[in-house]
PDB file of C-alpha atoms in Angstrom:
ATOM      1  CA  MET G  28      87.163 -36.471  -3.420  1.00  0.00           C
ATOM      2  CA  SER G  29      83.553 -37.000  -3.130  1.00  0.00           C
ATOM      3  CA  MET G  30      81.679 -34.025  -1.621  1.00  0.00           C
ATOM      4  CA  PRO G  31      78.714 -34.490   0.766  1.00  0.00           C
ATOM      5  CA  LYS G  32      75.355 -33.500  -0.470  1.00  0.00           C
ATOM      6  CA  PHE G  33      72.242 -32.648   1.605  1.00  0.00           C
ATOM      7  CA  GLY G  34      69.742 -31.648  -1.008  1.00  0.00           C
ATOM      8  CA  THR G  35      66.545 -33.122  -2.044  1.00  0.00           C
ATOM      9  CA  PRO G  36      67.290 -36.614  -3.358  1.00  0.00           C
ATOM     10  CA  ARG G  37      66.044 -37.636  -6.796  1.00  0.00           C
ATOM     11  CA  ILE G  38      63.592 -40.359  -6.039  1.00  0.00           C
ATOM     12  CA  ARG G  39      64.125 -42.733  -8.741  1.00  0.00           C
ATOM     13  CA  MET G  40      67.750 -42.507  -8.707  1.00  0.00           C
ATOM     14  CA  SER G  41      68.398 -44.811  -5.664  1.00  0.00           C
ATOM     15  CA  ALA G  42      65.807 -47.236  -6.807  1.00  0.00           C
ATOM     16  CA  LEU G  43      67.480 -47.776 -10.130  1.00  0.00           C
ATOM     17  CA  ALA G  44      70.932 -48.022  -8.571  1.00  0.00           C
ATOM     18  CA  LEU G  45      69.714 -50.612  -6.006  1.00  0.00           C
ATOM     19  CA  GLY G  46      72.270 -49.837  -3.579  1.00  0.00           C
ATOM     20  CA  LEU G  47      75.073 -51.031  -5.968  1.00  0.00           C
ATOM     21  CA  LEU G  48      76.278 -47.385  -6.608  1.00  0.00           C
ATOM     22  CA  PRO G  49      73.818 -44.839  -5.881  1.00  0.00           C
ATOM     23  CA  LEU G  50      71.829 -31.578  -5.409  1.00  0.00           C
ATOM     24  CA  LEU G  51      70.217 -24.755  -5.485  1.00  0.00           C
ATOM     25  CA  ALA G  52      68.898 -18.395  -7.015  1.00  0.00           C
ATOM     26  CA  ALA G  53      72.207 -16.827  -6.002  1.00  0.00           C
ATOM     27  CA  CYS G  54      72.701 -16.461  -2.235  1.00  0.00           C
ATOM     28  CA  GLY G  55      74.849 -14.107  -0.251  1.00  0.00           C
ATOM     29  CA  GLY G  56      76.989 -11.334  -1.585  1.00  0.00           C
ATOM     30  CA  GLY G  57      76.179  -9.190  -4.844  1.00  0.00           C
ATOM     31  CA  SER G  58      77.116 -10.158  -8.339  1.00  0.00           C
ATOM     32  CA  ASP G  59      79.420  -8.153 -10.479  1.00  0.00           C
ATOM     33  CA  GLY G  60      77.642  -9.785 -13.534  1.00  0.00           C
ATOM     34  CA  LYS G  61      81.048 -11.440 -14.766  1.00  0.00           C
ATOM     35  CA  SER G  62      80.365 -14.434 -16.865  1.00  0.00           C
ATOM     36  CA  ALA G  63      81.771 -17.650 -15.443  1.00  0.00           C
ATOM     37  CA  ALA G  64      80.099 -19.934 -17.907  1.00  0.00           C
ATOM     38  CA  GLY G  65      82.272 -22.664 -19.357  1.00  0.00           C
ATOM     39  CA  ASN G  66      84.340 -23.276 -16.195  1.00  0.00           C
ATOM     40  CA  GLY G  67      82.808 -26.490 -15.422  1.00  0.00           C
ATOM     41  CA  SER G  68      79.601 -25.215 -13.673  1.00  0.00           C
ATOM     42  CA  SER G  69      76.102 -26.968 -14.233  1.00  0.00           C
ATOM     43  CA  ASP G  70      74.677 -28.442 -17.176  1.00  0.00           C
ATOM     44  CA  ALA G  71      73.261 -25.861 -19.532  1.00  0.00           C
ATOM     45  CA  SER G  72      73.402 -22.998 -16.772  1.00  0.00           C
ATOM     46  CA  ALA G  73      74.944 -19.666 -17.009  1.00  0.00           C
ATOM     47  CA  ALA G  74      77.125 -18.584 -14.168  1.00  0.00           C
ATOM     48  CA  THR G  75      78.328 -15.237 -12.459  1.00  0.00           C
ATOM     49  CA  THR G  76      80.706 -14.393  -9.785  1.00  0.00           C
ATOM     50  CA  THR G  77      79.959 -12.560  -6.451  1.00  0.00           C
ATOM     51  CA  VAL G  78      82.045  -9.528  -5.513  1.00  0.00           C
ATOM     52  CA  ASN G  79      84.239 -11.850  -3.405  1.00  0.00           C
ATOM     53  CA  GLY G  80      84.811 -14.119  -6.454  1.00  0.00           C
ATOM     54  CA  ALA G  81      82.414 -17.007  -5.598  1.00  0.00           C
ATOM     55  CA  THR G  82      81.009 -18.661  -8.673  1.00  0.00           C
ATOM     56  CA  GLN G  83      77.124 -18.467  -8.739  1.00  0.00           C
ATOM     57  CA  LEU G  84      74.865 -20.419 -11.001  1.00  0.00           C
ATOM     58  CA  THR G  85      71.938 -19.019 -12.621  1.00  0.00           C
ATOM     59  CA  VAL G  86      68.755 -20.984 -12.041  1.00  0.00           C
ATOM     60  CA  PRO G  87      67.304 -21.929 -15.411  1.00  0.00           C
ATOM     61  CA  ASP G  88      63.728 -21.047 -16.187  1.00  0.00           C
ATOM     62  CA  GLY G  89      60.985 -23.634 -15.636  1.00  0.00           C
ATOM     63  CA  VAL G  90      62.819 -25.786 -13.248  1.00  0.00           C
ATOM     64  CA  ASP G  91      60.847 -27.579 -10.526  1.00  0.00           C
ATOM     65  CA  ASP G  92      61.087 -26.494  -6.818  1.00  0.00           C
ATOM     66  CA  ALA G  93      63.341 -29.444  -5.819  1.00  0.00           C
ATOM     67  CA  THR G  94      65.893 -28.420  -8.628  1.00  0.00           C
ATOM     68  CA  LYS G  95      65.738 -24.695  -7.674  1.00  0.00           C
ATOM     69  CA  LYS G  96      66.628 -25.620  -4.169  1.00  0.00           C
ATOM     70  CA  GLU G  97      69.818 -27.596  -5.463  1.00  0.00           C
ATOM     71  CA  TYR G  98      70.818 -24.379  -7.146  1.00  0.00           C
ATOM     72  CA  ILE G  99      70.285 -22.221  -3.928  1.00  0.00           C
ATOM     73  CA  GLN G 100      72.097 -24.880  -1.843  1.00  0.00           C
ATOM     74  CA  GLU G 101      75.212 -25.075  -4.218  1.00  0.00           C
ATOM     75  CA  ASN G 102      75.445 -21.264  -4.559  1.00  0.00           C
ATOM     76  CA  ALA G 103      75.332 -20.750  -0.875  1.00  0.00           C
ATOM     77  CA  ILE G 104      78.016 -23.353  -0.227  1.00  0.00           C
ATOM     78  CA  ALA G 105      80.264 -21.643  -2.752  1.00  0.00           C
ATOM     79  CA  VAL G 106      79.806 -18.245  -0.865  1.00  0.00           C
ATOM     80  CA  CYS G 107      80.378 -19.741   2.468  1.00  0.00           C
ATOM     81  CA  MET G 108      83.658 -21.530   1.340  1.00  0.00           C
ATOM     82  CA  LYS G 109      84.898 -18.421  -0.487  1.00  0.00           C
ATOM     83  CA  LYS G 110      84.475 -16.547   2.806  1.00  0.00           C
ATOM     84  CA  GLN G 111      86.814 -19.040   4.455  1.00  0.00           C
ATOM     85  CA  GLY G 112      89.396 -18.857   1.649  1.00  0.00           C
ATOM     86  CA  PHE G 113      88.491 -21.960  -0.515  1.00  0.00           C
ATOM     87  CA  THR G 114      87.094 -22.430  -3.907  1.00  0.00           C
ATOM     88  CA  TYR G 115      83.871 -24.491  -4.257  1.00  0.00           C
ATOM     89  CA  THR G 116      82.662 -24.926  -7.764  1.00  0.00           C
ATOM     90  CA  PRO G 117      78.782 -25.217  -7.554  1.00  0.00           C
ATOM     91  CA  HIS G 118      77.395 -27.950  -9.641  1.00  0.00           C
ATOM     92  CA  VAL G 119      73.730 -29.138 -10.301  1.00  0.00           C
ATOM     93  CA  GLU G 120      73.531 -32.280 -12.454  1.00  0.00           C
ATOM     94  CA  SER G 121      70.992 -32.898 -14.798  1.00  0.00           C
ATOM     95  CA  SER G 122      68.887 -35.826 -14.301  1.00  0.00           C
ATOM     96  CA  THR G 123      70.732 -37.583 -17.046  1.00  0.00           C
ATOM     97  CA  GLN G 124      74.108 -36.895 -15.409  1.00  0.00           C
ATOM     98  CA  ALA G 125      72.916 -37.799 -11.884  1.00  0.00           C
ATOM     99  CA  ASP G 126      71.611 -41.159 -12.685  1.00  0.00           C
ATOM    100  CA  THR G 127      73.635 -43.493 -14.877  1.00  0.00           C
ATOM    101  CA  PHE G 128      70.767 -46.020 -14.860  1.00  0.00           C
ATOM    102  CA  ALA G 129      68.335 -43.453 -16.313  1.00  0.00           C
ATOM    103  CA  ALA G 130      69.005 -44.705 -19.783  1.00  0.00           C
ATOM    104  CA  VAL G 131      68.026 -48.102 -18.853  1.00  0.00           C
ATOM    105  CA  ASP G 132      64.678 -47.737 -17.012  1.00  0.00           C
ATOM    106  CA  GLY G 133      62.507 -47.473 -20.039  1.00  0.00           C
ATOM    107  CA  GLU G 134      60.818 -44.308 -19.399  1.00  0.00           C
ATOM    108  CA  ASP G 135      62.438 -43.042 -22.639  1.00  0.00           C
ATOM    109  CA  TYR G 136      61.823 -46.019 -24.816  1.00  0.00           C
ATOM    110  CA  ALA G 137      64.330 -44.949 -27.702  1.00  0.00           C
ATOM    111  CA  ARG G 138      67.076 -44.144 -25.184  1.00  0.00           C
ATOM    112  CA  ALA G 139      66.576 -47.309 -23.350  1.00  0.00           C
ATOM    113  CA  LYS G 140      66.531 -49.466 -26.416  1.00  0.00           C
ATOM    114  CA  GLN G 141      69.735 -47.817 -27.605  1.00  0.00           C
ATOM    115  CA  PHE G 142      71.246 -48.591 -24.273  1.00  0.00           C
ATOM    116  CA  ARG G 143      69.985 -52.121 -23.814  1.00  0.00           C
ATOM    117  CA  GLN G 144      70.987 -53.288 -27.253  1.00  0.00           C
ATOM    118  CA  LYS G 145      74.657 -52.940 -26.329  1.00  0.00           C
ATOM    119  CA  TYR G 146      74.848 -53.011 -22.659  1.00  0.00           C
ATOM    120  CA  GLY G 147      71.798 -55.014 -21.514  1.00  0.00           C
ATOM    121  CA  PHE G 148      70.855 -53.773 -18.012  1.00  0.00           C
ATOM    122  CA  GLY G 149      74.513 -52.626 -17.490  1.00  0.00           C
ATOM    123  CA  TYR G 150      75.876 -55.087 -14.954  1.00  0.00           C
ATOM    124  CA  TYR G 151      78.133 -56.996 -17.162  1.00  0.00           C
ATOM    125  CA  ALA G 152      78.860 -54.304 -19.670  1.00  0.00           C
ATOM    126  CA  GLY G 153      81.662 -52.719 -17.493  1.00  0.00           C
ATOM    127  CA  ALA G 154      83.728 -55.849 -17.759  1.00  0.00           C
ATOM    128  CA  VAL G 155      83.381 -56.083 -21.510  1.00  0.00           C
ATOM    129  CA  TYR G 156      83.632 -52.317 -22.138  1.00  0.00           C
ATOM    130  CA  PRO G 157      86.287 -51.285 -19.340  1.00  0.00           C
ATOM    131  CA  ASN G 158      87.300 -48.229 -21.168  1.00  0.00           C
ATOM    132  CA  ASP G 159      83.811 -46.749 -21.770  1.00  0.00           C
ATOM    133  CA  ALA G 160      83.028 -44.195 -19.195  1.00  0.00           C
ATOM    134  CA  ASN G 161      79.274 -44.210 -20.012  1.00  0.00           C
ATOM    135  CA  VAL G 162      79.004 -47.968 -19.011  1.00  0.00           C
ATOM    136  CA  PRO G 163      78.099 -48.410 -15.227  1.00  0.00           C
ATOM    137  CA  PHE G 164      80.804 -50.090 -13.161  1.00  0.00           C
ATOM    138  CA  SER G 165      83.443 -49.944 -15.985  1.00  0.00           C
ATOM    139  CA  LYS G 166      86.955 -48.861 -14.779  1.00  0.00           C
ATOM    140  CA  ALA G 167      86.653 -45.647 -16.832  1.00  0.00           C
ATOM    141  CA  ALA G 168      83.278 -44.784 -15.161  1.00  0.00           C
ATOM    142  CA  MET G 169      84.590 -45.688 -11.518  1.00  0.00           C
ATOM    143  CA  ALA G 170      87.714 -43.332 -12.232  1.00  0.00           C
ATOM    144  CA  LYS G 171      85.770 -40.559 -13.907  1.00  0.00           C
ATOM    145  CA  ARG G 172      85.475 -37.361 -12.043  1.00  0.00           C
ATOM    146  CA  THR G 173      82.113 -35.999 -13.096  1.00  0.00           C
ATOM    147  CA  ALA G 174      81.606 -33.158 -10.877  1.00  0.00           C
ATOM    148  CA  PRO G 175      83.713 -29.871 -10.839  1.00  0.00           C
ATOM    149  CA  GLN G 176      84.006 -30.056  -7.143  1.00  0.00           C
ATOM    150  CA  ASP G 177      86.258 -32.990  -7.536  1.00  0.00           C
ATOM    151  CA  GLN G 178      88.981 -30.723  -8.739  1.00  0.00           C
ATOM    152  CA  ASP G 179      88.556 -27.998  -6.129  1.00  0.00           C
ATOM    153  CA  GLU G 180      91.250 -29.567  -3.868  1.00  0.00           C
ATOM    154  CA  ASP G 181      93.879 -30.261  -6.470  1.00  0.00           C
ATOM    155  CA  GLY G 182      97.030 -28.619  -5.711  1.00  0.00           C
ATOM    156  CA  LEU G 183      96.197 -28.332  -1.920  1.00  0.00           C
ATOM    157  CA  THR G 184      98.701 -29.651   0.731  1.00  0.00           C
ATOM    158  CA  ASP G 185      97.444 -32.278   3.057  1.00  0.00           C
ATOM    159  CA  ALA G 186      96.955 -29.674   5.725  1.00  0.00           C
ATOM    160  CA  GLN G 187      94.898 -27.415   3.411  1.00  0.00           C
ATOM    161  CA  LYS G 188      92.772 -30.404   2.315  1.00  0.00           C
ATOM    162  CA  LYS G 189      92.007 -31.052   5.923  1.00  0.00           C
ATOM    163  CA  ALA G 190      91.013 -27.476   6.586  1.00  0.00           C
ATOM    164  CA  TYR G 191      89.043 -27.444   3.362  1.00  0.00           C
ATOM    165  CA  ASP G 192      86.982 -30.369   4.622  1.00  0.00           C
ATOM    166  CA  VAL G 193      86.575 -28.897   8.029  1.00  0.00           C
ATOM    167  CA  ALA G 194      85.020 -25.816   6.217  1.00  0.00           C
ATOM    168  CA  LEU G 195      82.775 -27.863   4.077  1.00  0.00           C
ATOM    169  CA  SER G 196      81.467 -30.342   6.534  1.00  0.00           C
ATOM    170  CA  GLY G 197      82.516 -29.022   9.990  1.00  0.00           C
ATOM    171  CA  PRO G 198      85.245 -30.551  12.448  1.00  0.00           C
ATOM    172  CA  PRO G 199      84.961 -34.200  13.040  1.00  0.00           C
ATOM    173  CA  ALA G 200      82.786 -35.340  15.733  1.00  0.00           C
ATOM    174  CA  LYS G 201      84.319 -36.764  18.858  1.00  0.00           C
ATOM    175  CA  THR G 202      81.601 -39.447  19.128  1.00  0.00           C
ATOM    176  CA  LYS G 203      78.912 -40.865  16.866  1.00  0.00           C
ATOM    177  CA  ALA G 204      76.397 -39.327  19.143  1.00  0.00           C
ATOM    178  CA  ASP G 205      77.881 -35.920  18.384  1.00  0.00           C
ATOM    179  CA  GLU G 206      77.731 -36.199  14.582  1.00  0.00           C
ATOM    180  CA  LYS G 207      75.563 -33.530  12.992  1.00  0.00           C
ATOM    181  CA  PRO G 208      75.458 -31.544   9.850  1.00  0.00           C
ATOM    182  CA  ALA G 209      77.809 -28.594   9.873  1.00  0.00           C
ATOM    183  CA  GLY G 210      80.030 -26.360   8.056  1.00  0.00           C
ATOM    184  CA  CYS G 211      79.349 -24.781   4.689  1.00  0.00           C
ATOM    185  CA  SER G 212      77.251 -27.857   3.489  1.00  0.00           C
ATOM    186  CA  GLU G 213      74.928 -27.223   6.460  1.00  0.00           C
ATOM    187  CA  ALA G 214      74.892 -23.463   5.524  1.00  0.00           C
ATOM    188  CA  GLY G 215      73.771 -24.428   2.030  1.00  0.00           C
ATOM    189  CA  ARG G 216      71.153 -26.822   3.335  1.00  0.00           C
ATOM    190  CA  VAL G 217      69.646 -24.134   5.474  1.00  0.00           C
ATOM    191  CA  ALA G 218      69.697 -21.586   2.683  1.00  0.00           C
ATOM    192  CA  ALA G 219      67.783 -24.013   0.428  1.00  0.00           C
ATOM    193  CA  ASN G 220      65.442 -25.594   2.989  1.00  0.00           C
ATOM    194  CA  GLY G 221      65.359 -23.400   5.947  1.00  0.00           C
ATOM    195  CA  PRO G 222      66.604 -24.080   9.593  1.00  0.00           C
ATOM    196  CA  ALA G 223      66.528 -27.745  10.706  1.00  0.00           C
ATOM    197  CA  LEU G 224      63.416 -28.973  12.373  1.00  0.00           C
ATOM    198  CA  SER G 225      63.180 -30.082  15.859  1.00  0.00           C
ATOM    199  CA  ALA G 226      63.538 -33.858  16.460  1.00  0.00           C
ATOM    200  CA  ALA G 227      59.795 -34.053  17.053  1.00  0.00           C
ATOM    201  CA  ALA G 228      58.885 -31.927  13.906  1.00  0.00           C
ATOM    202  CA  GLU G 229      61.180 -33.853  11.700  1.00  0.00           C
ATOM    203  CA  LYS G 230      59.623 -37.123  12.988  1.00  0.00           C
ATOM    204  CA  ASP G 231      56.223 -35.735  12.042  1.00  0.00           C
ATOM    205  CA  ALA G 232      57.428 -34.479   8.654  1.00  0.00           C
ATOM    206  CA  GLU G 233      58.895 -37.935   7.909  1.00  0.00           C
ATOM    207  CA  LYS G 234      55.756 -39.770   8.830  1.00  0.00           C
ATOM    208  CA  ALA G 235      53.819 -37.325   6.550  1.00  0.00           C
ATOM    209  CA  ARG G 236      56.214 -38.164   3.778  1.00  0.00           C
ATOM    210  CA  ASP G 237      55.845 -41.854   4.359  1.00  0.00           C
ATOM    211  CA  ASP G 238      52.020 -41.689   4.505  1.00  0.00           C
ATOM    212  CA  GLN G 239      51.920 -39.770   1.274  1.00  0.00           C
ATOM    213  CA  ASN G 240      54.247 -42.212  -0.360  1.00  0.00           C
ATOM    214  CA  HIS G 241      52.184 -45.146   0.795  1.00  0.00           C
ATOM    215  CA  ALA G 242      49.000 -43.351  -0.433  1.00  0.00           C
ATOM    216  CA  ASN G 243      50.731 -42.790  -3.918  1.00  0.00           C
ATOM    217  CA  GLY G 244      51.671 -46.492  -4.072  1.00  0.00           C
ATOM    218  CA  LEU G 245      48.123 -47.576  -3.333  1.00  0.00           C
ATOM    219  CA  ALA G 246      46.891 -45.156  -5.984  1.00  0.00           C
ATOM    220  CA  LEU G 247      49.199 -46.476  -8.649  1.00  0.00           C
ATOM    221  CA  ASN G 248      48.573 -50.168  -7.682  1.00  0.00           C
ATOM    222  CA  GLY G 249      44.854 -49.499  -7.894  1.00  0.00           C
ATOM    223  CA  ASP G 250      44.724 -47.682 -11.188  1.00  0.00           C
ATOM    224  CA  SER G 251      42.643 -49.888 -13.341  1.00  0.00           C
ATOM    225  CA  GLN G 252      44.472 -48.931 -16.557  1.00  0.00           C
ATOM    226  CA  LEU G 253      47.875 -49.766 -15.014  1.00  0.00           C
ATOM    227  CA  VAL G 254      46.636 -52.943 -13.354  1.00  0.00           C
ATOM    228  CA  GLN G 255      45.282 -54.176 -16.866  1.00  0.00           C
ATOM    229  CA  LEU G 256      48.558 -53.217 -18.630  1.00  0.00           C
ATOM    230  CA  ALA G 257      50.703 -54.846 -16.048  1.00  0.00           C
ATOM    231  CA  GLN G 258      48.868 -58.051 -16.437  1.00  0.00           C
ATOM    232  CA  LYS G 259      49.588 -57.952 -20.182  1.00  0.00           C
ATOM    233  CA  PHE G 260      53.200 -57.059 -19.318  1.00  0.00           C
ATOM    234  CA  ALA G 261      53.438 -60.015 -17.075  1.00  0.00           C
ATOM    235  CA  THR G 262      51.856 -62.442 -19.568  1.00  0.00           C
ATOM    236  CA  CYS G 263      54.246 -61.243 -22.276  1.00  0.00           C
ATOM    237  CA  LEU G 264      57.190 -61.912 -20.084  1.00  0.00           C
ATOM    238  CA  THR G 265      56.075 -65.507 -18.994  1.00  0.00           C
ATOM    239  CA  GLY G 266      55.581 -66.220 -22.637  1.00  0.00           C
ATOM    240  CA  GLN G 267      59.077 -65.176 -23.311  1.00  0.00           C
ATOM    241  CA  GLY G 268      60.419 -67.531 -20.439  1.00  0.00           C
ATOM    242  CA  ILE G 269      61.057 -64.700 -17.892  1.00  0.00           C
ATOM    243  CA  GLN G 270      59.875 -65.427 -14.334  1.00  0.00           C
ATOM    244  CA  VAL G 271      57.386 -62.880 -12.866  1.00  0.00           C
ATOM    245  CA  SER G 272      57.733 -62.041  -9.170  1.00  0.00           C
ATOM    246  CA  THR G 273      54.987 -59.415  -8.955  1.00  0.00           C
ATOM    247  CA  THR G 274      52.194 -57.990 -11.059  1.00  0.00           C
ATOM    248  CA  GLN G 275      51.728 -54.828  -9.048  1.00  0.00           C
ATOM    249  CA  PRO G 276      52.446 -51.746 -11.275  1.00  0.00           C
ATOM    250  CA  THR G 277      54.845 -50.155  -8.980  1.00  0.00           C
ATOM    251  CA  GLY G 278      56.876 -53.605  -8.940  1.00  0.00           C
ATOM    252  CA  MET G 279      56.472 -54.383 -12.540  1.00  0.00           C
ATOM    253  CA  VAL G 280      58.301 -51.174 -13.764  1.00  0.00           C
ATOM    254  CA  SER G 281      61.669 -52.498 -12.845  1.00  0.00           C
ATOM    255  CA  MET G 282      60.973 -56.023 -11.686  1.00  0.00           C
ATOM    256  CA  VAL G 283      62.980 -57.873 -14.280  1.00  0.00           C
ATOM    257  CA  ARG G 284      66.185 -55.690 -13.733  1.00  0.00           C
ATOM    258  CA  LEU G 285      65.974 -55.740 -10.030  1.00  0.00           C
ATOM    259  CA  ASP G 286      65.318 -59.524  -9.733  1.00  0.00           C
ATOM    260  CA  ILE G 287      68.343 -60.065 -11.812  1.00  0.00           C
ATOM    261  CA  SER G 288      70.448 -57.733  -9.714  1.00  0.00           C
ATOM    262  CA  ARG G 289      69.591 -59.936  -6.698  1.00  0.00           C
ATOM    263  CA  GLN G 290      71.259 -62.863  -8.356  1.00  0.00           C
ATOM    264  CA  LEU G 291      74.435 -61.251  -9.634  1.00  0.00           C
ATOM    265  CA  PRO G 292      77.592 -63.125  -8.670  1.00  0.00           C
ATOM    266  CA  GLU G 293      79.661 -61.341  -6.094  1.00  0.00           C
ATOM    267  CA  ASN G 294      82.569 -60.885  -8.382  1.00  0.00           C
ATOM    268  CA  PHE G 295      80.526 -59.444 -11.267  1.00  0.00           C
ATOM    269  CA  MET G 296      82.471 -56.175 -11.363  1.00  0.00           C
ATOM    270  CA  SER G 297      85.703 -57.837 -11.484  1.00  0.00           C
ATOM    271  CA  LEU G 298      85.034 -60.631 -14.229  1.00  0.00           C
ATOM    272  CA  SER G 299      87.302 -60.843 -17.268  1.00  0.00           C
ATOM    273  CA  LYS G 300      86.042 -59.764 -20.726  1.00  0.00           C
ATOM    274  CA  ASP G 301      85.828 -63.376 -21.740  1.00  0.00           C
ATOM    275  CA  GLU G 302      84.027 -64.427 -18.563  1.00  0.00           C
ATOM    276  CA  ALA G 303      81.538 -61.456 -18.867  1.00  0.00           C
ATOM    277  CA  LEU G 304      80.789 -61.536 -22.718  1.00  0.00           C
ATOM    278  CA  PRO G 305      78.480 -64.491 -22.562  1.00  0.00           C
ATOM    279  CA  LEU G 306      76.665 -63.146 -19.521  1.00  0.00           C
ATOM    280  CA  LEU G 307      76.377 -59.848 -21.121  1.00  0.00           C
ATOM    281  CA  ASN G 308      74.709 -61.434 -24.237  1.00  0.00           C
ATOM    282  CA  LYS G 309      72.176 -63.120 -22.141  1.00  0.00           C
ATOM    283  CA  ASP G 310      71.510 -60.091 -20.189  1.00  0.00           C
ATOM    284  CA  ILE G 311      70.947 -58.145 -23.452  1.00  0.00           C
ATOM    285  CA  GLY G 312      68.527 -60.826 -24.487  1.00  0.00           C
ATOM    286  CA  ILE G 313      66.426 -60.474 -21.316  1.00  0.00           C
ATOM    287  CA  ALA G 314      66.775 -56.665 -21.206  1.00  0.00           C
ATOM    288  CA  MET G 315      65.273 -56.370 -24.714  1.00  0.00           C
ATOM    289  CA  LYS G 316      62.443 -58.723 -24.112  1.00  0.00           C
ATOM    290  CA  ASP G 317      61.617 -56.791 -20.739  1.00  0.00           C
ATOM    291  CA  LEU G 318      61.742 -53.519 -22.835  1.00  0.00           C
ATOM    292  CA  GLU G 319      59.410 -54.600 -25.542  1.00  0.00           C
ATOM    293  CA  CYS G 320      56.961 -56.491 -23.396  1.00  0.00           C
ATOM    294  CA  GLY G 321      56.611 -53.420 -21.068  1.00  0.00           C
ATOM    295  CA  LYS G 322      56.666 -50.653 -23.578  1.00  0.00           C
ATOM    296  CA  THR G 323      52.868 -49.920 -23.472  1.00  0.00           C
ATOM    297  CA  PHE G 324      52.783 -50.306 -19.654  1.00  0.00           C
ATOM    298  CA  ARG G 325      55.678 -47.964 -18.975  1.00  0.00           C
ATOM    299  CA  ALA G 326      54.460 -45.258 -21.418  1.00  0.00           C
ATOM    300  CA  ALA G 327      51.178 -45.280 -19.213  1.00  0.00           C
ATOM    301  CA  TYR G 328      53.082 -45.818 -15.818  1.00  0.00           C
ATOM    302  CA  PHE G 329      55.805 -42.976 -15.743  1.00  0.00           C
ATOM    303  CA  PRO G 330      53.434 -39.913 -16.427  1.00  0.00           C
ATOM    304  CA  LYS G 331      51.100 -41.317 -13.650  1.00  0.00           C
ATOM    305  CA  GLU G 332      54.111 -41.878 -11.374  1.00  0.00           C
ATOM    306  CA  LYS G 333      55.321 -38.386 -11.812  1.00  0.00           C
ATOM    307  CA  ALA G 334      51.899 -37.129 -10.602  1.00  0.00           C
ATOM    308  CA  LYS G 335      52.176 -39.380  -7.690  1.00  0.00           C
ATOM    309  CA  PRO G 336      55.755 -40.100  -6.886  1.00  0.00           C
ATOM    310  CA  TYR G 337      56.474 -43.467  -5.272  1.00  0.00           C
ATOM    311  CA  TYR G 338      59.818 -44.884  -4.107  1.00  0.00           C
ATOM    312  CA  GLY G 339      58.862 -48.050  -2.377  1.00  0.00           C
ATOM    313  CA  GLU G 340      57.687 -48.595   1.121  1.00  0.00           C
ATOM    314  CA  ASN G 341      61.246 -48.834   2.439  1.00  0.00           C
ATOM    315  CA  GLY G 342      62.527 -45.997   0.063  1.00  0.00           C
TER     316      GLY G 342
END
């Protein structure tokens, strides 16, 4: 069962998934120092247990503030659920685990090349390699349970599962207007981010985020180096017979892949291997041309985008 998350989203993840398929220091209770590493907890993270038995992840050194909050949130949820008699396995995904499409975006040229040479942009590869869990949209990937929480309800009765869900997310709202974050998920969010803002304060905060995002987009698209490299990128694509729908740096970075995604057949996830193979071969060809044409541009773009994160005007 998929567990709700209320942590800080990884900005590039949703953009890469394009809606096709698209999270925190120990909190509460003391630690008895007993190691729980190797029990399916977060990537490369040590773990301990509290005196009441809740697993707690150790925040790795050097992580950014958003990632630290993910650890705080997950640990707080685990403590809260344990107090209500349930096991919740805290889990913070690495950026690689969190986004299947991270291998294809071109930020890591060598990794993207390895991916694209076999899977293209990933859209048709699932039909050709249905048993490869590393391929987006493959049957194996869709069935794979990647987070430890997926197994926390194993062995529970239907009534226990219902009680688990209430503990985690709060009781079901009677009406849509009554829906609000609740349960241990909300306790985790508060532990990581503080009490919820008032409606007016949240509106102001959202506007501030949107204004900053807009300013970052203007800065990236006005960067003379990126503008120049984007033009060269576009010229290269045109020379390879690939249509260019924008030359703005913020658009160019994933333009070819997103343009293709908008033209995917509705049944692309259910094609037979024989039907998908020629489409995959064509996709590989375009994906490799895009990668090579944009190599210099992306090497300059991603470091600047990290300094000025941008997720689109409708992100």
